[in-house]
mmCIF file of C-alpha atoms and ligand atoms in Angstrom:
data_model
loop_
_atom_site.group_PDB
_atom_site.id
_atom_site.type_symbol
_atom_site.label_atom_id
_atom_site.label_comp_id
_atom_site.label_asym_id
_atom_site.label_seq_id
_atom_site.Cartn_x
_atom_site.Cartn_y
_atom_site.Cartn_z
ATOM 1 C CA MET A 287 57.785 -22.806 58.728
ATOM 2 C CA SER A 288 59.606 -19.833 60.127
ATOM 3 C CA PHE A 289 61.335 -17.820 57.455
ATOM 4 C CA GLN A 290 63.140 -14.531 57.904
ATOM 5 C CA SER A 291 63.864 -12.418 54.870
ATOM 6 C CA LYS A 292 67.557 -12.014 54.147
ATOM 7 C CA PHE A 293 66.718 -8.614 52.630
ATOM 8 C CA PRO A 294 63.937 -7.106 54.770
ATOM 9 C CA ASP A 295 64.681 -3.599 53.467
ATOM 10 C CA LEU A 296 64.527 -4.384 49.755
ATOM 11 C CA GLY A 297 61.304 -3.720 47.862
ATOM 12 C CA LEU A 298 60.485 -3.499 44.167
ATOM 13 C CA THR A 299 62.857 -1.122 42.324
ATOM 14 C CA ILE A 300 61.753 2.445 41.652
ATOM 15 C CA PHE A 301 61.976 1.682 37.917
ATOM 16 C CA SER A 302 59.493 -1.192 38.171
ATOM 17 C CA ARG A 303 57.200 0.862 40.381
ATOM 18 C CA MET A 304 57.109 3.978 38.215
ATOM 19 C CA SER A 305 56.705 1.964 35.001
ATOM 20 C CA ALA A 306 53.816 0.086 36.632
ATOM 21 C CA LEU A 307 52.213 3.352 37.738
ATOM 22 C CA ALA A 308 52.587 4.757 34.216
ATOM 23 C CA ALA A 309 50.921 1.655 32.761
ATOM 24 C CA GLU A 310 48.137 1.710 35.357
ATOM 25 C CA THR A 311 47.343 5.402 34.811
ATOM 26 C CA GLY A 312 48.001 5.509 31.046
ATOM 27 C CA ALA A 313 50.744 8.093 31.580
ATOM 28 C CA ILE A 314 53.590 8.626 29.107
ATOM 29 C CA ASN A 315 56.511 6.724 30.580
ATOM 30 C CA LEU A 316 59.637 8.885 30.812
ATOM 31 C CA SER A 317 60.654 7.118 34.041
ATOM 32 C CA GLN A 318 62.505 3.812 33.524
ATOM 33 C CA GLY A 319 65.357 4.238 31.036
ATOM 34 C CA PHE A 320 64.619 2.419 27.777
ATOM 35 C CA PRO A 321 64.120 3.477 24.144
ATOM 36 C CA ASP A 322 60.613 3.379 22.672
ATOM 37 C CA PHE A 323 61.982 3.078 19.129
ATOM 38 C CA ALA A 324 63.173 0.046 17.194
ATOM 39 C CA CYS A 325 66.759 -1.123 17.135
ATOM 40 C CA ASP A 326 68.562 -1.377 13.784
ATOM 41 C CA ALA A 327 66.800 -3.757 11.373
ATOM 42 C CA ALA A 328 70.194 -5.220 10.386
ATOM 43 C CA LEU A 329 70.721 -6.310 13.982
ATOM 44 C CA LEU A 330 67.324 -8.029 14.045
ATOM 45 C CA ASP A 331 68.073 -9.714 10.697
ATOM 46 C CA GLY A 332 71.341 -10.901 12.184
ATOM 47 C CA VAL A 333 69.505 -12.649 15.024
ATOM 48 C CA THR A 334 67.041 -14.279 12.622
ATOM 49 C CA ALA A 335 69.891 -15.448 10.400
ATOM 50 C CA ALA A 336 71.752 -16.881 13.397
ATOM 51 C CA LEU A 337 68.646 -18.704 14.603
ATOM 52 C CA GLN A 338 68.017 -20.149 11.138
ATOM 53 C CA ALA A 339 71.659 -21.113 10.744
ATOM 54 C CA GLY A 340 71.292 -23.315 13.813
ATOM 55 C CA HIS A 341 73.241 -21.273 16.352
ATOM 56 C CA ASN A 342 70.904 -22.399 19.093
ATOM 57 C CA GLN A 343 73.092 -24.238 21.591
ATOM 58 C CA TYR A 344 75.315 -23.011 24.421
ATOM 59 C CA ALA A 345 77.870 -20.396 23.540
ATOM 60 C CA PRO A 346 81.350 -20.850 25.046
ATOM 61 C CA MET A 347 81.302 -19.809 28.730
ATOM 62 C CA PRO A 348 83.206 -16.481 28.361
ATOM 63 C CA GLY A 349 81.255 -15.509 25.226
ATOM 64 C CA LEU A 350 81.425 -16.219 21.505
ATOM 65 C CA PRO A 351 85.053 -15.741 20.323
ATOM 66 C CA ALA A 352 83.884 -13.600 17.370
ATOM 67 C CA LEU A 353 82.015 -11.276 19.700
ATOM 68 C CA ARG A 354 84.894 -11.006 22.175
ATOM 69 C CA GLN A 355 87.255 -10.267 19.280
ATOM 70 C CA ALA A 356 84.890 -7.591 17.960
ATOM 71 C CA ILE A 357 84.702 -6.025 21.428
ATOM 72 C CA ALA A 358 88.492 -6.038 21.738
ATOM 73 C CA ALA A 359 88.848 -4.503 18.259
ATOM 74 C CA LYS A 360 86.355 -1.770 19.177
ATOM 75 C CA PHE A 361 88.463 -0.877 22.238
ATOM 76 C CA GLY A 362 91.625 -0.969 20.160
ATOM 77 C CA SER A 363 90.172 1.596 17.777
ATOM 78 C CA GLN A 364 89.322 3.892 20.698
ATOM 79 C CA GLY A 365 92.545 3.527 22.647
ATOM 80 C CA PRO A 366 92.969 0.772 25.233
ATOM 81 C CA ARG A 367 94.428 -2.544 24.114
ATOM 82 C CA VAL A 368 92.180 -5.346 25.308
ATOM 83 C CA ASP A 369 92.814 -9.074 24.910
ATOM 84 C CA ALA A 370 89.732 -10.909 23.643
ATOM 85 C CA ASP A 371 90.602 -14.252 25.223
ATOM 86 C CA SER A 372 91.802 -13.307 28.672
ATOM 87 C CA GLU A 373 90.086 -9.973 29.387
ATOM 88 C CA VAL A 374 86.535 -9.946 27.921
ATOM 89 C CA THR A 375 83.528 -11.840 29.320
ATOM 90 C CA VAL A 376 80.066 -11.575 27.765
ATOM 91 C CA THR A 377 77.334 -11.305 30.401
ATOM 92 C CA ALA A 378 73.560 -11.222 30.831
ATOM 93 C CA GLY A 379 73.473 -7.422 30.745
ATOM 94 C CA ALA A 380 75.569 -5.007 32.740
ATOM 95 C CA THR A 381 73.589 -5.970 35.849
ATOM 96 C CA GLN A 382 75.001 -9.501 35.913
ATOM 97 C CA ALA A 383 78.495 -8.202 35.182
ATOM 98 C CA LEU A 384 78.251 -5.793 38.125
ATOM 99 C CA TYR A 385 76.925 -8.489 40.448
ATOM 100 C CA THR A 386 79.534 -11.005 39.369
ATOM 101 C CA ALA A 387 82.448 -8.605 39.832
ATOM 102 C CA ILE A 388 81.177 -7.611 43.277
ATOM 103 C CA ALA A 389 80.584 -11.229 44.347
ATOM 104 C CA ALA A 390 83.962 -12.298 42.966
ATOM 105 C CA VAL A 391 85.986 -9.904 45.123
ATOM 106 C CA LEU A 392 84.048 -9.028 48.293
ATOM 107 C CA ARG A 393 84.138 -11.137 51.432
ATOM 108 C CA THR A 394 82.020 -10.898 54.561
ATOM 109 C CA GLY A 395 82.875 -7.713 56.449
ATOM 110 C CA ASP A 396 84.650 -6.034 53.525
ATOM 111 C CA GLU A 397 83.691 -2.456 52.697
ATOM 112 C CA ALA A 398 82.952 -1.092 49.233
ATOM 113 C CA ILE A 399 82.815 2.644 48.618
ATOM 114 C CA VAL A 400 79.832 3.701 46.519
ATOM 115 C CA LEU A 401 79.443 7.229 45.146
ATOM 116 C CA GLU A 402 75.872 8.497 45.403
ATOM 117 C CA PRO A 403 73.619 9.119 43.544
ATOM 118 C CA ALA A 404 74.161 5.443 42.718
ATOM 119 C CA TYR A 405 72.459 3.036 40.331
ATOM 120 C CA ASP A 406 70.195 0.823 42.388
ATOM 121 C CA SER A 407 71.846 -2.568 41.867
ATOM 122 C CA TYR A 408 75.222 -1.818 43.489
ATOM 123 C CA ALA A 409 74.336 -1.759 47.181
ATOM 124 C CA PRO A 410 72.131 -4.904 47.233
ATOM 125 C CA ALA A 411 74.868 -6.845 45.420
ATOM 126 C CA ILE A 412 77.392 -5.697 48.041
ATOM 127 C CA VAL A 413 75.059 -6.506 50.944
ATOM 128 C CA ALA A 414 74.340 -9.967 49.498
ATOM 129 C CA GLN A 415 78.047 -10.811 50.007
ATOM 130 C CA GLY A 416 77.886 -9.865 53.685
ATOM 131 C CA ALA A 417 79.910 -6.774 52.795
ATOM 132 C CA VAL A 418 79.114 -3.166 53.628
ATOM 133 C CA PRO A 419 78.435 -0.280 51.222
ATOM 134 C CA VAL A 420 80.103 2.925 52.437
ATOM 135 C CA ARG A 421 78.468 5.880 50.753
ATOM 136 C CA VAL A 422 80.035 9.146 49.646
ATOM 137 C CA SER A 423 77.366 11.574 48.484
ATOM 138 C CA LEU A 424 77.561 14.000 45.585
ATOM 139 C CA ALA A 425 75.112 16.881 45.307
ATOM 140 C CA ALA A 426 73.321 18.832 42.573
ATOM 141 C CA PRO A 427 73.834 20.717 40.382
ATOM 142 C CA ASP A 428 77.213 19.389 39.188
ATOM 143 C CA PHE A 429 77.582 16.248 41.354
ATOM 144 C CA ALA A 430 81.358 16.778 41.403
ATOM 145 C CA VAL A 431 83.358 14.190 43.352
ATOM 146 C CA ASP A 432 85.226 15.443 46.398
ATOM 147 C CA TRP A 433 88.088 12.940 46.239
ATOM 148 C CA ASP A 434 89.328 13.966 49.691
ATOM 149 C CA GLN A 435 85.989 12.781 51.008
ATOM 150 C CA VAL A 436 86.412 9.502 49.133
ATOM 151 C CA ALA A 437 89.915 9.100 50.592
ATOM 152 C CA ALA A 438 88.537 9.794 54.062
ATOM 153 C CA ALA A 439 85.980 6.983 53.629
ATOM 154 C CA VAL A 440 88.732 4.376 53.151
ATOM 155 C CA THR A 441 89.313 2.076 56.130
ATOM 156 C CA PRO A 442 91.471 -1.047 56.565
ATOM 157 C CA ARG A 443 88.391 -3.045 55.497
ATOM 158 C CA THR A 444 87.877 -1.205 52.189
ATOM 159 C CA ARG A 445 88.434 -3.468 49.196
ATOM 160 C CA LEU A 446 86.509 -1.907 46.271
ATOM 161 C CA ILE A 447 85.405 1.487 44.926
ATOM 162 C CA VAL A 448 82.344 1.453 42.658
ATOM 163 C CA VAL A 449 82.015 4.306 40.168
ATOM 164 C CA ASN A 450 79.555 5.047 37.385
ATOM 165 C CA ASN A 451 81.008 7.130 34.573
ATOM 166 C CA PRO A 452 79.059 8.616 32.761
ATOM 167 C CA ASN A 453 76.691 8.783 35.708
ATOM 168 C CA ASN A 454 73.044 7.771 35.865
ATOM 169 C CA PRO A 455 71.232 9.884 37.071
ATOM 170 C CA ALA A 456 73.698 12.773 37.652
ATOM 171 C CA THR A 457 74.828 12.787 33.967
ATOM 172 C CA SER A 458 78.282 13.924 35.143
ATOM 173 C CA VAL A 459 81.380 12.660 33.310
ATOM 174 C CA PHE A 460 84.792 12.071 34.898
ATOM 175 C CA SER A 461 87.625 14.370 33.836
ATOM 176 C CA ALA A 462 91.221 13.185 33.496
ATOM 177 C CA ALA A 463 91.820 14.709 36.934
ATOM 178 C CA ASP A 464 88.979 12.601 38.402
ATOM 179 C CA LEU A 465 90.552 9.410 37.057
ATOM 180 C CA ASP A 466 93.961 10.483 38.391
ATOM 181 C CA ALA A 467 92.464 11.106 41.831
ATOM 182 C CA LEU A 468 90.650 7.760 41.776
ATOM 183 C CA ALA A 469 93.852 5.993 40.740
ATOM 184 C CA ALA A 470 95.859 7.714 43.474
ATOM 185 C CA ILE A 471 93.442 6.487 46.162
ATOM 186 C CA ALA A 472 93.187 2.984 44.719
ATOM 187 C CA GLU A 473 96.971 2.668 44.435
ATOM 188 C CA ARG A 474 97.671 4.108 47.893
ATOM 189 C CA HIS A 475 95.288 1.664 49.592
ATOM 190 C CA ASP A 476 95.615 -1.208 47.091
ATOM 191 C CA LEU A 477 91.907 -1.173 46.205
ATOM 192 C CA LEU A 478 89.993 -2.658 43.299
ATOM 193 C CA VAL A 479 87.734 -0.486 41.145
ATOM 194 C CA LEU A 480 84.418 -1.409 39.510
ATOM 195 C CA SER A 481 83.582 1.112 36.798
ATOM 196 C CA ASP A 482 80.073 1.037 35.313
ATOM 197 C CA GLU A 483 80.543 2.596 31.862
ATOM 198 C CA VAL A 484 77.292 1.563 30.171
ATOM 199 C CA TYR A 485 76.690 5.110 28.868
ATOM 200 C CA GLU A 486 80.193 5.399 27.327
ATOM 201 C CA HIS A 487 78.848 6.590 23.953
ATOM 202 C CA LEU A 488 76.124 8.916 25.264
ATOM 203 C CA VAL A 489 78.323 11.903 26.090
ATOM 204 C CA PHE A 490 77.304 15.326 24.800
ATOM 205 C CA ASP A 491 78.497 18.753 23.695
ATOM 206 C CA GLY A 492 81.903 17.531 22.541
ATOM 207 C CA ARG A 493 82.835 15.968 25.884
ATOM 208 C CA ARG A 494 84.748 12.696 25.799
ATOM 209 C CA HIS A 495 84.351 9.609 27.922
ATOM 210 C CA ALA A 496 87.577 8.419 29.563
ATOM 211 C CA SER A 497 87.562 4.784 30.650
ATOM 212 C CA VAL A 498 89.419 3.304 33.595
ATOM 213 C CA LEU A 499 90.860 0.951 30.959
ATOM 214 C CA SER A 500 92.762 3.878 29.414
ATOM 215 C CA HIS A 501 94.335 4.909 32.708
ATOM 216 C CA PRO A 502 97.683 3.247 33.494
ATOM 217 C CA GLY A 503 97.074 3.407 37.245
ATOM 218 C CA LEU A 504 93.622 1.834 36.971
ATOM 219 C CA ARG A 505 93.997 -0.656 34.103
ATOM 220 C CA GLU A 506 95.265 -3.573 36.215
ATOM 221 C CA ARG A 507 92.949 -3.077 39.198
ATOM 222 C CA SER A 508 89.610 -2.348 37.501
ATOM 223 C CA PHE A 509 86.582 -4.147 36.165
ATOM 224 C CA ALA A 510 84.857 -2.070 33.445
ATOM 225 C CA VAL A 511 81.258 -2.928 32.600
ATOM 226 C CA TYR A 512 79.255 -2.223 29.408
ATOM 227 C CA SER A 513 75.803 -2.944 27.974
ATOM 228 C CA PHE A 514 74.626 -3.559 24.411
ATOM 229 C CA GLY A 515 71.183 -2.585 25.676
ATOM 230 C CA LYS A 516 72.285 1.059 25.846
ATOM 231 C CA THR A 517 74.465 1.146 22.748
ATOM 232 C CA PHE A 518 72.131 -0.690 20.354
ATOM 233 C CA HIS A 519 68.692 0.344 21.700
ATOM 234 C CA ALA A 520 67.923 -3.181 22.919
ATOM 235 C CA THR A 521 67.598 -3.093 26.697
ATOM 236 C CA GLY A 522 65.411 -6.217 26.617
ATOM 237 C CA TRP A 523 68.202 -8.357 25.218
ATOM 238 C CA LYS A 524 70.137 -8.155 28.475
ATOM 239 C CA ILE A 525 73.584 -8.657 26.968
ATOM 240 C CA GLY A 526 76.633 -6.787 28.188
ATOM 241 C CA TYR A 527 80.267 -7.482 29.002
ATOM 242 C CA CYS A 528 82.980 -7.048 31.554
ATOM 243 C CA VAL A 529 86.560 -6.129 30.688
ATOM 244 C CA ALA A 530 89.304 -6.646 33.252
ATOM 245 C CA ALA A 531 92.952 -7.678 33.452
ATOM 246 C CA PRO A 532 93.521 -11.465 33.076
ATOM 247 C CA ARG A 533 93.968 -12.063 36.808
ATOM 248 C CA LEU A 534 90.652 -10.338 37.610
ATOM 249 C CA THR A 535 88.856 -11.872 34.628
ATOM 250 C CA ALA A 536 89.882 -15.344 35.789
ATOM 251 C CA GLU A 537 88.223 -14.712 39.162
ATOM 252 C CA PHE A 538 85.178 -13.163 37.481
ATOM 253 C CA ARG A 539 84.715 -16.225 35.279
ATOM 254 C CA LYS A 540 84.915 -18.622 38.233
ATOM 255 C CA LEU A 541 81.558 -17.205 39.320
ATOM 256 C CA HIS A 542 80.158 -16.273 35.908
ATOM 257 C CA GLN A 543 80.252 -19.941 34.871
ATOM 258 C CA TYR A 544 77.929 -20.823 37.760
ATOM 259 C CA LEU A 545 75.670 -17.764 37.648
ATOM 260 C CA VAL A 546 74.661 -18.052 33.992
ATOM 261 C CA PHE A 547 77.396 -20.150 32.355
ATOM 262 C CA SER A 548 76.829 -18.367 29.031
ATOM 263 C CA VAL A 549 74.331 -16.003 27.374
ATOM 264 C CA SER A 550 72.103 -16.094 24.291
ATOM 265 C CA THR A 551 74.014 -17.590 21.356
ATOM 266 C CA PRO A 552 72.066 -16.174 18.357
ATOM 267 C CA MET A 553 72.180 -12.679 19.803
ATOM 268 C CA GLN A 554 75.925 -12.921 20.325
ATOM 269 C CA HIS A 555 76.312 -13.841 16.636
ATOM 270 C CA ALA A 556 74.236 -10.842 15.578
ATOM 271 C CA LEU A 557 76.133 -8.485 17.886
ATOM 272 C CA ALA A 558 79.505 -9.741 16.642
ATOM 273 C CA ALA A 559 78.515 -8.822 13.073
ATOM 274 C CA HIS A 560 76.984 -5.486 14.090
ATOM 275 C CA LEU A 561 80.127 -4.425 15.940
ATOM 276 C CA GLN A 562 82.157 -4.610 12.719
ATOM 277 C CA GLU A 563 80.752 -1.233 11.667
ATOM 278 C CA PRO A 564 81.792 1.793 13.790
ATOM 279 C CA ALA A 565 78.952 3.857 12.292
ATOM 280 C CA HIS A 566 76.614 1.747 14.440
ATOM 281 C CA TRP A 567 77.706 3.591 17.573
ATOM 282 C CA GLN A 568 79.614 6.666 16.456
ATOM 283 C CA GLY A 569 76.524 8.774 15.780
ATOM 284 C CA LEU A 570 74.869 8.018 19.106
ATOM 285 C CA ALA A 571 75.881 11.187 20.938
ATOM 286 C CA GLY A 572 74.435 13.487 18.271
ATOM 287 C CA PHE A 573 71.302 11.356 17.989
ATOM 288 C CA TYR A 574 70.598 11.588 21.719
ATOM 289 C CA GLN A 575 71.767 15.178 22.089
ATOM 290 C CA ALA A 576 69.011 16.288 19.690
ATOM 291 C CA LYS A 577 66.449 14.450 21.822
ATOM 292 C CA ARG A 578 67.885 16.001 24.969
ATOM 293 C CA ASP A 579 67.570 19.489 23.498
ATOM 294 C CA ARG A 580 63.992 18.875 22.376
ATOM 295 C CA LEU A 581 62.905 17.646 25.809
ATOM 296 C CA ALA A 582 64.917 20.251 27.715
ATOM 297 C CA ALA A 583 63.372 23.187 25.834
ATOM 298 C CA GLY A 584 59.854 21.973 26.588
ATOM 299 C CA LEU A 585 60.606 21.215 30.232
ATOM 300 C CA ALA A 586 62.035 24.712 30.720
ATOM 301 C CA ALA A 587 58.945 26.216 29.083
ATOM 302 C CA ALA A 588 56.751 24.192 31.467
ATOM 303 C CA GLY A 589 58.460 25.820 34.464
ATOM 304 C CA PHE A 590 61.107 23.252 35.420
ATOM 305 C CA ARG A 591 64.642 24.409 36.215
ATOM 306 C CA LEU A 592 67.044 22.354 34.095
ATOM 307 C CA GLN A 593 70.126 20.729 35.578
ATOM 308 C CA PRO A 594 73.032 20.227 33.161
ATOM 309 C CA SER A 595 72.589 17.027 31.106
ATOM 310 C CA ALA A 596 76.116 16.192 30.019
ATOM 311 C CA SER A 597 75.608 12.492 29.255
ATOM 312 C CA THR A 598 73.336 9.399 29.439
ATOM 313 C CA TYR A 599 69.754 9.645 28.173
ATOM 314 C CA PHE A 600 68.395 11.438 31.190
ATOM 315 C CA GLN A 601 67.518 15.024 32.049
ATOM 316 C CA LEU A 602 67.271 16.100 35.682
ATOM 317 C CA VAL A 603 65.013 19.002 36.598
ATOM 318 C CA ASP A 604 64.271 20.967 39.730
ATOM 319 C CA TYR A 605 60.501 21.313 40.185
ATOM 320 C CA SER A 606 60.593 23.805 43.096
ATOM 321 C CA ALA A 607 58.858 26.512 41.061
ATOM 322 C CA ILE A 608 55.934 24.149 40.335
ATOM 323 C CA ARG A 609 55.151 22.247 43.563
ATOM 324 C CA PRO A 610 57.635 23.278 46.285
ATOM 325 C CA ASP A 611 55.347 21.620 48.841
ATOM 326 C CA LEU A 612 55.880 18.071 47.519
ATOM 327 C CA GLY A 613 58.795 15.735 48.195
ATOM 328 C CA GLU A 614 60.348 13.988 45.188
ATOM 329 C CA ARG A 615 58.392 10.727 45.408
ATOM 330 C CA ALA A 616 55.119 12.570 45.986
ATOM 331 C CA PHE A 617 55.874 14.920 43.101
ATOM 332 C CA ALA A 618 56.694 12.067 40.688
ATOM 333 C CA GLU A 619 53.479 10.302 41.650
ATOM 334 C CA TRP A 620 51.413 13.504 41.387
ATOM 335 C CA LEU A 621 52.879 14.295 37.959
ATOM 336 C CA THR A 622 52.094 10.778 36.737
ATOM 337 C CA ARG A 623 48.533 10.742 38.039
ATOM 338 C CA GLU A 624 47.526 14.348 37.451
ATOM 339 C CA HIS A 625 49.546 15.312 34.381
ATOM 340 C CA GLY A 626 50.115 11.952 32.683
ATOM 341 C CA VAL A 627 53.931 11.914 32.581
ATOM 342 C CA ALA A 628 56.027 9.495 34.657
ATOM 343 C CA SER A 629 59.507 10.373 35.959
ATOM 344 C CA ILE A 630 61.937 9.036 38.579
ATOM 345 C CA PRO A 631 62.556 10.770 41.937
ATOM 346 C CA VAL A 632 66.317 11.295 42.303
ATOM 347 C CA SER A 633 66.073 10.471 46.024
ATOM 348 C CA ALA A 634 65.764 6.822 44.944
ATOM 349 C CA PHE A 635 69.497 6.909 44.131
ATOM 350 C CA TYR A 636 70.457 7.892 47.698
ATOM 351 C CA ALA A 637 70.365 5.462 50.632
ATOM 352 C CA ASP A 638 69.176 8.216 52.959
ATOM 353 C CA GLY A 639 66.441 9.231 50.482
ATOM 354 C CA ARG A 640 67.605 12.862 50.534
ATOM 355 C CA ASP A 641 65.275 15.311 48.881
ATOM 356 C CA GLN A 642 66.730 17.864 46.450
ATOM 357 C CA HIS A 643 63.399 18.530 44.648
ATOM 358 C CA LEU A 644 64.763 16.787 41.561
ATOM 359 C CA VAL A 645 63.167 14.295 39.193
ATOM 360 C CA ARG A 646 64.676 12.465 36.208
ATOM 361 C CA PHE A 647 63.103 12.260 32.749
ATOM 362 C CA CYS A 648 64.295 9.768 30.090
ATOM 363 C CA PHE A 649 64.631 11.172 26.565
ATOM 364 C CA ALA A 650 65.376 7.869 24.783
ATOM 365 C CA LYS A 651 62.039 8.303 23.042
ATOM 366 C CA ARG A 652 60.595 9.066 19.601
ATOM 367 C CA GLU A 653 59.994 12.742 18.906
ATOM 368 C CA GLU A 654 56.229 12.066 18.984
ATOM 369 C CA THR A 655 56.545 10.650 22.491
ATOM 370 C CA LEU A 656 58.618 13.575 23.736
ATOM 371 C CA ASP A 657 56.217 16.068 22.124
ATOM 372 C CA ALA A 658 53.169 14.304 23.571
ATOM 373 C CA ALA A 659 54.719 14.425 27.044
ATOM 374 C CA LEU A 660 55.611 18.091 26.643
ATOM 375 C CA GLY A 661 52.071 18.789 25.442
ATOM 376 C CA LYS A 662 50.777 17.428 28.740
ATOM 377 C CA LEU A 663 53.385 19.232 30.836
ATOM 378 C CA ALA A 664 52.626 22.572 29.144
ATOM 379 C CA ALA A 665 49.561 22.708 31.391
ATOM 380 C CA LEU A 666 51.894 23.245 34.367
ATOM 381 C CA ALA A 667 52.859 26.677 33.038
ATOM 382 C CA ALA A 668 49.280 27.676 32.174
HETATM 383 N N1 PMP B 988 74.230 0.535 35.097
HETATM 384 C C1 PMP B 988 73.554 1.658 34.868
HETATM 385 C C2 PMP B 988 74.133 2.956 35.325
HETATM 386 C C3 PMP B 988 72.331 1.618 34.216
HETATM 387 O O1 PMP B 988 71.660 2.745 34.010
HETATM 388 C C4 PMP B 988 71.811 0.369 33.808
HETATM 389 C C5 PMP B 988 70.492 0.200 33.127
HETATM 390 N N2 PMP B 988 69.773 1.176 32.798
HETATM 391 C C6 PMP B 988 72.546 -0.773 34.066
HETATM 392 C C7 PMP B 988 73.750 -0.656 34.719
HETATM 393 C C8 PMP B 988 72.036 -2.131 33.705
HETATM 394 O O2 PMP B 988 72.269 -2.476 32.373
HETATM 395 P P1 PMP B 988 71.677 -3.822 31.770
HETATM 396 O O3 PMP B 988 70.265 -3.539 31.370
HETATM 397 O O4 PMP B 988 72.556 -4.137 30.593
HETATM 398 O O5 PMP B 988 71.743 -4.858 32.823
HETATM 399 N N1 LIG B 989 68.818 1.521 34.224
HETATM 400 C C1 LIG B 989 67.448 1.856 33.939
HETATM 401 C C2 LIG B 989 67.169 3.258 34.480
HETATM 402 O O1 LIG B 989 68.011 3.876 35.076
HETATM 403 C C3 LIG B 989 66.488 0.905 34.573
HETATM 404 C C4 LIG B 989 66.791 -0.527 34.475
HETATM 405 C C5 LIG B 989 65.909 -1.305 35.399
HETATM 406 O O2 LIG B 989 64.719 -1.089 35.431
HETATM 407 N N2 LIG B 989 66.482 -2.141 36.177
HETATM 408 O O3 LIG B 989 66.086 3.732 34.287
#
């Protein structure tokens, strides 16, 4: 049989590779982003109760009504009015929501603008539709968006702009002026927007996250994507949701019903109950900010130059003072093998693999884990 790969350039993700290397070498894994602490016991009890109560068959295709209503109520308390029935779809993690939105709107030959550094799932999802990712790169240390450059990347074939706010791995957060600039471009060229907002609650030092859903110029033309994995320390559950105006949600659901149809029923019951209590997410920024500060202090003491960490659960560092001779991938591998701490090379978030001598550490870890990693890294300064 002759078989040609449809994706000859795609390999295993950097997250899978660095986690595997950490496991193989026994290194502390600060690479792939996931908490190493338990999620709330009440949430786990909620799943058990739902299982025992017999909630073990298909949920309705768009998601359990109680969960969609709880999601809409949560938005209402923060600002944007969201309709549970016509605007919220529960998905198998943010990843499926992103893929579904992209597949629902892009046709062969369309272009989608992607701001880099970019989360790794966007471009393959675009390419899988026969569409073309058009990259606009942002650079350290502040990764500010040059909106004139974004405007210049628009062509008659452009249909979608993909943004990630707050940004993994840059940790930058859009200002009101950023959203205005995005809206101006989208309105001028009649573009759709896909806004990955999975880190909405992990925003530090008094900053505030502003959603596309709160912006009048973006509300009707945007898909906004969220993940319970981030908000409730349960990345393995793979449950998220997409919020979009009724017209866009209707298109989204046409595909969603054939990609997964619906997602885990008992977990949706547990999440619906957990979302009733704002305290379950309101303390998240302070909780993670303390972890950021703990890791950052130790990394600075070990000789890394800290980049600002304004959001997410990641800290970027410049390692030039430690091993200027190594590229990012080589440095991340060397650090894992020789010093027992795994990180992610930031070049993995750029299509051209550009090297800024930056690696990313995840601080969604217990204090013991962070301290153990810092204990190992202290040897770099010795
Ligand atoms: N977008 C970004 C920016 C992420 O960092 C992640 C996961 N870490 C996702 C999407 C995927 O979320 P999920 O695990 O819910 O699919
Ligand atoms: N989003 C996680 C990160 O940035 C990884 C998720 C995955 O492995 N696909 O580390």
